[in-house]
Amino acid sequence: MAIFNMYASCLGPNSKTTVIRKDGLSSVTFEEYGVKILLYRAPFLVDLVNDKDGTILKLDSIYGGRAWAGMDMLIFNTWHWWTHTGRTQPWSYMQEGNKKYKDMNRLIAFYKGLTTWARWVDRTVDPSKTKVFFQGISPTHYEGKDWNQPTKSCTGETQPFFGTSYPAGTPMAWVVVNRVLSRIKKPVDLLDVTTLSQYRKDAHPSAYSGDHKADCSHWCLPGLPDAWNQLLYAALFA
């Protein structure tokens, strides 16, 4: 939704728009400009399917990518849902090839899934027609030890972290993203929002998010995602 807002400001606050939401796909069309922006919900990028054993996260399958082909610009991101466990985990098994797993190290699973996406980019994207961005890892602030205050979380935080480097260092998911991107043959621009977002322990909804008692993974709006949008805007029009 933040991307929609950025484009709305670029194209004019009073532009006539048509909004459609259906089956995980949302679109907004700016009628005067002939511009359409689509939000396709695929939290793992790879396929999530149902079979006799339940819901399967298929690490080496990306049939959903057929919906992305031929776009002028694609902006991808993933990781947030890879860490979910228990009742918030939307799959029963992971699958690679013919083998199913009840679980596996989530960073390894993330690497496998992201590699499948990278192969899709190399196989499908025509760089003369489609520009591809990958938005980097969005950090969480559940554990105050990450910024040297082990008794705290994001709850009640009103100031960013101040310092020359973030104590927790680089998230391993960031390492995975950069390793996969380094092997893609087609051009993909990384919107590296990780470090600047690590500093913003104060930017989460925390106790004010409604359904979550202490939400230290999503972000307030207006807020930090507006800075991400500015980076995207600069990358588009540099």
XYZ file of N, CA and C in Angstrom:
714
model
N 0.822 -1.205 0.000
C 0.000 0.000 0.000
C 0.857 1.256 0.000
N 2.026 1.188 0.608
C 2.920 2.342 0.605
C 3.347 2.694 -0.812
N 3.545 1.685 -1.643
C 3.931 1.940 -3.036
C 2.794 2.642 -3.762
N 1.559 2.203 -3.487
C 0.403 2.869 -4.094
C 0.414 4.344 -3.710
N 0.666 4.650 -2.437
C 0.625 6.027 -1.974
C 1.703 6.863 -2.656
N 2.892 6.280 -2.843
C 3.964 7.013 -3.486
C 3.568 7.399 -4.898
N 3.000 6.449 -5.631
C 2.623 6.733 -7.012
C 1.464 7.708 -7.074
N 0.572 7.646 -6.112
C -0.537 8.603 -6.098
C -0.009 10.019 -5.984
N 1.023 10.209 -5.132
C 1.576 11.554 -4.996
C 2.311 11.976 -6.257
N 2.938 11.011 -6.949
C 3.637 11.346 -8.197
C 2.659 11.739 -9.282
N 1.553 11.038 -9.358
C 0.630 11.229 -10.466
C -0.426 12.277 -10.184
N -0.511 12.735 -8.944
C -1.470 13.784 -8.613
C -2.477 13.328 -7.582
N -2.643 14.091 -6.501
C -3.533 13.669 -5.411
C -4.996 13.596 -5.806
N -5.380 14.287 -6.867
C -6.786 14.296 -7.281
C -7.044 13.441 -8.515
N -6.089 12.567 -8.854
C -6.257 11.714 -10.026
C -7.433 10.765 -9.838
N -8.182 10.553 -10.909
C -9.282 9.592 -10.871
C -8.705 8.180 -10.856
N -9.138 7.376 -9.889
C -8.594 6.027 -9.745
C -9.706 4.990 -9.712
N -9.349 3.775 -10.118
C -10.221 2.615 -9.992
C -9.471 1.557 -9.185
N -10.087 1.099 -8.109
C -9.442 0.118 -7.223
C -10.218 -1.192 -7.289
N -9.492 -2.296 -7.483
C -10.104 -3.627 -7.539
C -9.341 -4.543 -6.589
N -10.064 -5.316 -5.769
C -9.453 -6.317 -4.891
C -10.164 -7.644 -5.099
N -9.367 -8.679 -5.443
C -9.974 -9.986 -5.693
C -8.929 -11.078 -5.587
N -9.206 -12.090 -4.757
C -8.398 -13.314 -4.682
C -6.899 -13.043 -4.519
N -6.538 -12.219 -3.545
C -5.134 -11.963 -3.272
C -4.466 -10.970 -4.196
N -5.225 -10.416 -5.146
C -4.674 -9.432 -6.076
C -5.442 -8.122 -5.939
N -4.705 -7.059 -5.654
C -5.300 -5.727 -5.590
C -4.676 -4.873 -6.684
N -5.484 -4.006 -7.272
C -4.950 -3.116 -8.308
C -5.558 -1.732 -8.160
N -4.767 -0.740 -8.505
C -5.275 0.628 -8.589
C -4.833 1.179 -9.940
N -5.796 1.728 -10.676
C -5.535 2.286 -12.000
C -5.740 3.794 -11.950
N -4.726 4.545 -12.391
C -4.830 5.997 -12.511
C -5.309 6.293 -13.928
N -6.600 6.591 -14.039
C -7.278 6.635 -15.329
C -6.663 7.640 -16.293
N -6.318 8.830 -15.800
C -5.820 9.881 -16.693
C -4.459 9.545 -17.289
N -3.704 8.703 -16.588
C -2.323 8.445 -16.993
C -2.138 7.071 -17.624
N -3.163 6.240 -17.569
C -3.042 4.893 -18.099
C -2.046 4.046 -17.326
N -1.927 4.298 -16.027
C -0.982 3.580 -15.170
C -1.750 2.653 -14.224
N -1.334 1.402 -14.176
C -1.940 0.445 -13.259
C -0.861 -0.133 -12.344
N -1.143 -0.161 -11.044
C -0.241 -0.749 -10.056
C -0.970 -1.912 -9.403
N -0.307 -3.048 -9.346
C -0.930 -4.250 -8.787
C -0.137 -4.722 -7.579
N -0.852 -5.153 -6.557
C -0.257 -5.779 -5.385
C -0.683 -7.240 -5.374
N 0.283 -8.124 -5.587
C 0.018 -9.564 -5.666
C 0.546 -10.193 -4.390
N -0.361 -10.763 -3.596
C 0.064 -11.307 -2.304
C 0.610 -12.721 -2.482
N 1.920 -12.843 -2.379
C 2.597 -14.139 -2.422
C 3.714 -14.072 -1.386
N 3.394 -14.263 -0.103
C 4.353 -13.968 0.971
C 5.643 -14.770 0.917
N 5.636 -15.932 0.239
C 6.845 -16.741 0.122
C 7.456 -16.673 -1.281
N 6.795 -16.006 -2.204
C 7.133 -15.968 -3.631
C 6.942 -17.331 -4.285
N 7.455 -18.405 -3.671
C 7.207 -19.745 -4.195
C 5.782 -20.175 -3.849
N 5.356 -21.331 -4.398
C 3.951 -21.737 -4.334
C 3.552 -22.333 -2.985
N 2.341 -22.014 -2.607
C 1.684 -22.586 -1.434
C 0.436 -23.292 -1.956
N 0.401 -24.635 -1.868
C -0.676 -25.412 -2.492
C -1.285 -26.378 -1.477
N -2.476 -26.843 -1.782
C -3.157 -27.819 -0.930
C -3.132 -29.196 -1.572
N -2.844 -30.224 -0.785
C -2.993 -31.602 -1.244
C -3.525 -32.446 -0.089
N -3.503 -33.769 -0.226
C -4.119 -34.651 0.760
C -3.444 -34.559 2.139
N -2.192 -34.084 2.178
C -1.473 -33.970 3.444
C -1.635 -32.615 4.109
N -2.326 -31.700 3.444
C -2.509 -30.366 4.012
C -1.975 -29.297 3.069
N -1.554 -28.188 3.639
C -1.005 -27.079 2.853
C 0.505 -27.257 2.732
N 0.995 -27.215 1.503
C 2.392 -27.511 1.219
C 3.095 -26.259 0.696
N 4.223 -25.920 1.300
C 5.081 -24.860 0.794
C 6.107 -25.507 -0.132
N 5.980 -25.257 -1.433
C 6.808 -25.926 -2.432
C 8.020 -25.051 -2.764
N 9.155 -25.440 -2.228
C 10.356 -24.609 -2.305
C 10.922 -24.494 -3.709
N 10.567 -25.427 -4.586
C 11.129 -25.405 -5.941
C 10.065 -25.205 -7.015
N 8.935 -24.595 -6.633
C 7.837 -24.387 -7.578
C 7.379 -22.935 -7.513
N 7.178 -22.321 -8.687
C 6.787 -20.911 -8.704
C 5.811 -20.656 -9.855
N 4.791 -21.503 -9.941
C 3.771 -21.323 -10.970
C 3.045 -19.994 -10.811
N 2.994 -19.479 -9.585
C 2.354 -18.182 -9.364
C 3.007 -17.062 -10.141
N 4.267 -17.276 -10.559
C 4.978 -16.258 -11.310
C 4.382 -15.956 -12.666
N 3.488 -16.817 -13.142
C 2.838 -16.533 -14.425
C 2.061 -15.221 -14.386
N 1.622 -14.839 -13.182
C 0.860 -13.593 -13.045
C 1.755 -12.362 -13.128
N 3.072 -12.537 -13.006
C 3.984 -11.397 -12.984
C 4.606 -11.110 -14.345
N 4.484 -12.021 -15.256
C 5.173 -11.901 -16.545
C 4.662 -10.693 -17.337
N 5.581 -10.005 -18.009
C 5.202 -8.932 -18.920
C 4.956 -7.588 -18.279
N 5.190 -7.441 -16.979
C 4.996 -6.154 -16.317
C 6.127 -5.199 -16.677
N 5.850 -3.899 -16.589
C 6.889 -2.903 -16.844
C 7.898 -2.863 -15.699
N 7.402 -3.087 -14.484
C 8.277 -3.050 -13.321
C 7.760 -4.046 -12.286
N 8.688 -4.739 -11.631
C 8.344 -5.694 -10.587
C 9.136 -5.349 -9.329
N 8.444 -5.324 -8.188
C 9.097 -5.077 -6.900
C 8.762 -6.257 -5.991
N 9.770 -7.023 -5.619
C 9.575 -8.218 -4.804
C 10.084 -7.986 -3.382
N 9.452 -8.662 -2.446
C 10.073 -8.820 -1.142
C 9.479 -10.047 -0.459
N 10.242 -10.616 0.443
C 9.818 -11.770 1.219
C 10.773 -11.934 2.391
N 10.380 -12.686 3.358
C 11.108 -13.111 4.557
C 10.188 -13.118 5.774
N 9.366 -12.080 5.930
C 8.533 -11.918 7.122
C 7.808 -13.209 7.519
N 7.156 -13.875 6.561
C 6.352 -15.051 6.877
C 7.183 -16.314 7.027
N 8.424 -16.307 6.573
C 9.262 -17.506 6.687
C 9.567 -17.847 8.142
N 9.483 -16.881 9.032
C 9.839 -17.105 10.436
C 8.661 -17.563 11.289
N 7.453 -17.571 10.737
C 6.274 -17.890 11.546
C 6.222 -19.375 11.896
N 5.824 -19.647 13.128
C 5.690 -21.029 13.598
C 4.333 -21.193 14.295
N 4.018 -22.452 14.630
C 2.775 -22.711 15.362
C 1.536 -22.357 14.579
N 0.590 -21.740 15.241
C -0.701 -21.452 14.604
C -0.620 -20.367 13.549
N 0.430 -19.564 13.567
C 0.567 -18.516 12.547
C 1.319 -19.015 11.314
N 1.784 -20.246 11.347
C 2.469 -20.845 10.189
C 1.421 -21.353 9.207
N 1.406 -20.862 7.971
C 0.310 -21.195 7.053
C 0.491 -22.492 6.278
N 1.505 -23.292 6.560
C 1.718 -24.537 5.835
C 1.905 -25.701 6.802
N 1.606 -26.916 6.303
C 1.759 -28.130 7.104
C 3.103 -28.801 6.851
N 3.570 -28.717 5.596
C 4.840 -29.320 5.200
C 5.551 -28.404 4.226
N 6.879 -28.561 4.150
C 7.653 -28.016 3.044
C 7.953 -29.159 2.088
N 8.108 -28.825 0.816
C 8.415 -29.859 -0.167
C 9.472 -29.357 -1.137
N 10.443 -30.230 -1.425
C 11.433 -29.989 -2.460
C 11.554 -31.253 -3.284
N 11.294 -31.162 -4.576
C 11.220 -32.360 -5.387
C 10.065 -33.226 -4.919
N 10.316 -34.499 -4.689
C 9.273 -35.410 -4.203
C 9.331 -35.615 -2.699
N 10.219 -34.912 -2.024
C 10.402 -35.129 -0.595
C 9.732 -34.029 0.219
N 8.961 -34.446 1.228
C 8.283 -33.504 2.110
C 8.988 -33.460 3.467
N 8.984 -32.275 4.049
C 9.620 -32.052 5.345
C 8.607 -31.418 6.291
N 8.577 -31.917 7.511
C 7.707 -31.294 8.508
C 8.210 -29.898 8.847
N 9.519 -29.738 8.792
C 10.139 -28.433 9.009
C 11.598 -28.529 8.585
N 12.262 -27.396 8.481
C 13.712 -27.357 8.274
C 14.193 -26.004 8.747
N 15.489 -25.851 8.870
C 16.052 -24.560 9.226
C 15.473 -23.490 8.297
N 14.904 -22.444 8.883
C 14.169 -21.477 8.067
C 15.071 -20.690 7.129
N 16.310 -20.457 7.513
C 17.228 -19.764 6.601
C 17.559 -20.631 5.395
N 17.700 -21.946 5.625
C 17.945 -22.855 4.503
C 16.732 -22.898 3.581
N 15.540 -22.982 4.172
C 14.312 -22.981 3.378
C 14.190 -21.680 2.590
N 14.502 -20.575 3.239
C 14.448 -19.260 2.591
C 15.411 -19.206 1.407
N 16.613 -19.720 1.608
C 17.599 -19.754 0.524
C 17.095 -20.581 -0.657
N 16.516 -21.730 -0.377
C 16.004 -22.591 -1.446
C 14.872 -21.889 -2.204
N 13.929 -21.304 -1.459
C 12.806 -20.620 -2.094
C 13.246 -19.419 -2.901
N 14.182 -18.642 -2.354
C 14.644 -17.450 -3.056
C 15.455 -17.824 -4.300
N 16.159 -18.943 -4.232
C 16.888 -19.428 -5.404
C 15.918 -19.827 -6.518
N 14.789 -20.411 -6.148
C 13.754 -20.730 -7.138
C 13.246 -19.453 -7.805
N 13.026 -18.423 -7.011
C 12.605 -17.128 -7.568
C 13.676 -16.564 -8.503
N 14.946 -16.665 -8.096
C 16.042 -16.145 -8.926
C 16.085 -16.857 -10.276
N 15.862 -18.163 -10.271
C 15.823 -18.899 -11.540
C 14.663 -18.407 -12.396
N 13.534 -18.101 -11.760
C 12.389 -17.570 -12.505
C 12.756 -16.245 -13.173
N 13.451 -15.371 -12.446
C 13.870 -14.088 -13.017
C 14.754 -14.320 -14.232
N 15.766 -15.171 -14.088
C 16.690 -15.418 -15.203
C 15.984 -16.046 -16.407
N 14.994 -16.877 -16.129
C 14.306 -17.593 -17.203
C 13.237 -16.748 -17.877
N 12.629 -15.819 -17.154
C 11.392 -15.194 -17.618
C 11.516 -13.713 -17.953
N 12.308 -12.973 -17.184
C 12.319 -11.515 -17.310
C 13.129 -11.067 -18.525
N 12.545 -10.159 -19.305
C 13.232 -9.500 -20.415
C 13.638 -8.108 -19.920
N 14.922 -7.879 -19.621
C 15.341 -6.596 -19.037
C 15.050 -5.382 -19.924
N 14.867 -5.594 -21.212
C 14.543 -4.459 -22.092
C 13.099 -4.006 -21.911
N 12.287 -4.833 -21.262
C 10.870 -4.508 -21.076
C 10.464 -4.391 -19.606
N 11.212 -5.046 -18.709
C 10.813 -5.108 -17.303
C 11.991 -4.764 -16.400
N 11.778 -3.814 -15.488
C 12.783 -3.471 -14.479
C 12.414 -4.178 -13.181
N 13.395 -4.807 -12.542
C 13.129 -5.616 -11.358
C 13.845 -5.032 -10.144
N 13.085 -4.893 -9.057
C 13.636 -4.497 -7.763
C 13.374 -5.602 -6.752
N 14.281 -5.734 -5.794
C 14.012 -6.580 -4.629
C 14.189 -5.716 -3.390
N 13.114 -5.611 -2.607
C 13.198 -4.850 -1.365
C 13.798 -5.731 -0.282
N 14.822 -5.226 0.384
C 15.577 -6.034 1.337
C 14.824 -6.403 2.600
N 15.546 -6.967 3.542
C 14.972 -7.520 4.761
C 14.486 -6.417 5.691
N 13.259 -6.553 6.141
C 12.680 -5.645 7.128
C 12.909 -6.241 8.517
N 13.669 -5.580 9.387
C 14.003 -6.169 10.683
C 12.863 -6.046 11.698
N 12.974 -6.828 12.761
C 12.037 -6.740 13.891
C 12.781 -6.199 15.110
N 12.006 -5.805 16.125
C 12.601 -5.263 17.354
C 11.924 -5.858 18.593
N 11.840 -7.184 18.618
C 11.260 -7.871 19.775
C 12.265 -8.031 20.916
N 13.548 -8.062 20.606
C 14.567 -8.363 21.606
C 15.524 -7.187 21.774
N 15.426 -6.552 22.945
C 16.240 -5.372 23.208
C 17.730 -5.642 23.239
N 18.120 -6.912 23.362
C 19.554 -7.214 23.327
C 20.165 -6.825 21.987
N 19.312 -6.716 20.966
C 19.818 -6.317 19.652
C 20.396 -4.911 19.665
N 19.914 -4.056 20.576
C 20.463 -2.697 20.682
C 21.017 -2.439 22.097
N 21.481 -3.521 22.745
C 22.152 -3.456 24.059
C 21.235 -3.021 25.200
N 19.940 -3.333 25.074
C 19.009 -3.111 26.181
C 18.159 -4.379 26.331
N 18.729 -5.431 26.921
C 18.113 -6.764 26.898
C 16.771 -6.881 27.590
N 16.404 -5.946 28.454
C 15.109 -6.035 29.143
C 13.981 -5.392 28.344
N 14.294 -4.830 27.184
C 13.294 -4.063 26.439
C 12.892 -4.749 25.141
N 11.771 -4.246 24.566
C 11.362 -4.550 23.195
C 10.990 -3.212 22.564
N 10.283 -3.246 21.447
C 9.892 -1.977 20.828
C 8.836 -1.233 21.635
N 8.127 -1.947 22.510
C 7.038 -1.340 23.268
C 7.549 -0.185 24.132
N 6.943 0.965 23.952
C 7.309 2.143 24.733
C 8.490 2.920 24.194
N 9.098 2.433 23.117
C 10.248 3.138 22.545
C 9.786 4.382 21.785
N 10.416 5.496 22.057
C 10.045 6.763 21.408
C 11.211 7.418 20.678
N 12.381 6.778 20.718
C 13.555 7.327 20.045
C 14.228 6.235 19.218
N 14.819 6.602 18.083
C 15.607 5.624 17.320
C 16.844 5.195 18.110
N 17.499 4.162 17.622
C 18.815 3.815 18.150
C 19.812 4.837 17.628
N 20.702 5.292 18.507
C 21.748 6.228 18.106
C 23.099 5.542 18.272
N 23.895 5.542 17.230
C 25.202 4.919 17.286
C 25.769 4.791 15.887
N 27.036 4.488 15.818
C 27.695 4.390 14.513
C 27.442 3.050 13.833
N 27.080 2.028 14.620
C 26.731 0.720 14.047
C 25.727 0.037 14.954
N 24.840 -0.755 14.349
C 23.788 -1.419 15.109
C 24.376 -2.653 15.789
N 24.206 -2.776 17.124
C 24.887 -3.846 17.872
C 24.606 -5.261 17.378
N 23.395 -5.539 16.909
C 23.055 -6.905 16.496
C 23.744 -7.313 15.205
N 24.264 -6.355 14.469
C 24.934 -6.672 13.222
C 23.955 -6.988 12.097
N 24.464 -7.577 11.054
C 23.674 -7.859 9.861
C 22.837 -9.118 10.045
N 21.518 -9.070 9.781
C 20.700 -10.290 9.871
C 21.140 -11.337 8.857
N 21.082 -12.602 9.254
C 21.481 -13.673 8.339
C 20.589 -13.718 7.103
N 19.330 -13.316 7.246
C 18.446 -13.279 6.074
C 18.967 -12.289 5.040
N 19.579 -11.200 5.485
C 20.191 -10.232 4.570
C 21.330 -10.896 3.793
N 22.110 -11.722 4.493
C 23.207 -12.439 3.849
C 22.667 -13.363 2.756
N 21.560 -14.063 3.062
C 20.942 -14.953 2.076
C 20.496 -14.167 0.847
N 19.823 -13.060 1.055
C 19.339 -12.242 -0.063
C 20.495 -11.809 -0.951
N 21.544 -11.309 -0.357
C 22.667 -10.816 -1.145
C 23.394 -11.939 -1.866
N 23.477 -13.110 -1.248
C 24.117 -14.246 -1.932
C 23.317 -14.651 -3.164
N 21.988 -14.729 -3.009
C 21.149 -15.125 -4.143
C 21.200 -14.070 -5.237
N 21.102 -12.794 -4.860
C 21.127 -11.733 -5.872
C 22.455 -11.692 -6.620
N 23.540 -12.047 -5.952
C 24.848 -12.006 -6.608
C 24.974 -13.045 -7.717
N 24.084 -14.039 -7.714
C 24.163 -15.117 -8.699
C 23.149 -14.968 -9.831
N 22.275 -13.968 -9.738
C 21.298 -13.759 -10.806
C 21.985 -13.129 -12.009
N 21.698 -13.647 -13.176
C 22.312 -13.117 -14.395
C 21.600 -11.871 -14.903
N 20.287 -11.791 -14.693
C 19.517 -10.629 -15.128
C 19.657 -9.504 -14.089
N 19.552 -8.241 -14.515
C 19.712 -7.132 -13.554
C 18.547 -7.038 -12.568
N 18.878 -7.032 -11.284
C 17.907 -6.836 -10.208
C 18.497 -5.808 -9.255
N 17.773 -4.715 -9.001
C 18.241 -3.672 -8.085
C 17.751 -3.973 -6.671
N 18.682 -3.990 -5.712
C 18.327 -4.206 -4.316
C 18.003 -2.878 -3.659
N 16.801 -2.782 -3.095
C 16.435 -1.640 -2.247
C 16.804 -2.034 -0.819
N 18.009 -1.673 -0.413
C 18.563 -2.182 0.844
C 18.092 -1.317 2.015
N 16.957 -1.701 2.597
C 16.344 -0.912 3.668
C 16.711 -1.440 5.055
N 17.545 -2.467 5.140
C 17.732 -3.184 6.403
C 18.386 -2.323 7.479
N 19.560 -1.788 7.201
C 20.284 -1.069 8.250
C 19.530 0.160 8.723
N 19.010 0.955 7.801
C 18.280 2.159 8.219
C 17.051 1.791 9.049
N 16.460 0.624 8.771
C 15.276 0.193 9.518
C 15.645 -0.384 10.876
N 16.825 -0.991 10.993
C 17.269 -1.497 12.291
C 17.339 -0.377 13.323
N 17.710 0.810 12.893
C 17.840 1.929 13.815
C 16.481 2.409 14.355
N 15.383 2.016 13.686
C 14.070 2.560 14.036
C 13.266 1.626 14.948
N 13.816 1.353 16.118
C 13.102 0.558 17.126
C 11.848 1.260 17.628
N 11.726 2.536 17.351
C 10.592 3.338 17.805
C 9.463 3.404 16.789
N 9.604 2.736 15.635
C 8.696 2.980 14.508
C 7.611 1.919 14.333
N 7.480 1.007 15.305
C 6.474 -0.057 15.216
C 5.184 0.345 15.937
N 4.054 -0.273 15.569
C 2.799 0.028 16.273
C 2.774 -0.510 17.699
N 3.615 -1.465 18.029
C 3.714 -2.099 19.356
C 2.329 -2.451 19.902
N 1.914 -1.833 20.997
C 0.639 -2.193 21.635
C -0.572 -1.587 20.940
N -0.366 -0.792 19.902
C -1.459 -0.051 19.271
C -1.852 -0.613 17.911
N -1.537 -1.866 17.662
C -1.792 -2.429 16.334
C -3.112 -3.180 16.228
N -3.877 -3.241 17.307
C -5.165 -3.927 17.239
C -5.065 -5.361 17.700
N -4.915 -6.301 16.733
C -4.923 -7.721 17.061
C -3.651 -8.188 17.755
N -2.554 -7.480 17.580
C -1.288 -7.898 18.166
C -1.082 -7.217 19.521
N -0.655 -7.985 20.511
C -0.419 -7.403 21.834
C 0.832 -6.530 21.836
N 1.852 -6.974 21.135
C 3.093 -6.200 21.051
C 3.682 -6.437 19.664
N 3.337 -5.582 18.741
C 3.733 -5.759 17.345
C 5.028 -5.001 17.081
N 6.126 -5.750 16.999
C 7.436 -5.157 16.742
C 7.994 -5.597 15.400
N 7.098 -6.009 14.488
C 7.553 -6.408 13.152
C 6.929 -5.565 12.049
N 5.663 -5.131 12.233
C 5.062 -4.219 11.262
C 5.465 -2.783 11.601
N 5.100 -1.852 10.717
C 5.543 -0.462 10.873
C 4.363 0.496 10.859
N 4.495 1.592 11.599
C 3.452 2.621 11.600
C 3.427 3.337 10.251
N 2.232 3.743 9.856
C 2.037 4.571 8.670
C 1.184 5.776 9.034
N 1.592 7.004 8.656
C 2.867 7.342 8.019
C 4.032 6.933 8.915
N 5.186 6.709 8.281
C 6.329 6.279 9.065
C 7.473 5.811 8.208
N 8.217 4.855 8.732
C 9.432 4.381 8.084
C 9.234 3.932 6.630
N 8.143 3.196 6.288
C 7.989 2.794 4.880
C 7.962 3.964 3.899
N 7.640 5.165 4.379
C 7.700 6.325 3.485
C 9.143 6.614 3.067
N 10.094 6.331 3.959
C 11.506 6.476 3.589
C 11.887 5.428 2.549
N 11.368 4.206 2.697
C 11.615 3.176 1.674
C 11.111 3.659 0.318
N 9.930 4.270 0.320
C 9.351 4.759 -0.941
C 10.218 5.834 -1.581
N 10.829 6.664 -0.738
C 11.713 7.690 -1.280
C 12.931 7.071 -1.958
N 13.437 5.968 -1.397
C 14.560 5.267 -2.019
C 14.147 4.690 -3.367
N 12.944 4.110 -3.410
C 12.441 3.583 -4.673
C 12.266 4.699 -5.696
N 11.699 5.800 -5.261
C 11.496 6.957 -6.154
C 12.840 7.431 -6.725
N 13.847 7.526 -5.856
C 15.167 7.969 -6.314
C 15.778 6.980 -7.297
N 15.581 5.678 -7.044
C 16.119 4.666 -7.947
C 15.426 4.710 -9.306
N 14.142 5.034 -9.306
C 13.383 5.067 -10.558
C 13.757 6.255 -11.416
N 14.022 7.393 -10.794
C 14.179 8.636 -11.554
C 15.583 9.207 -11.490
N 16.529 8.427 -10.983
C 17.922 8.914 -10.933
C 18.452 9.125 -12.348
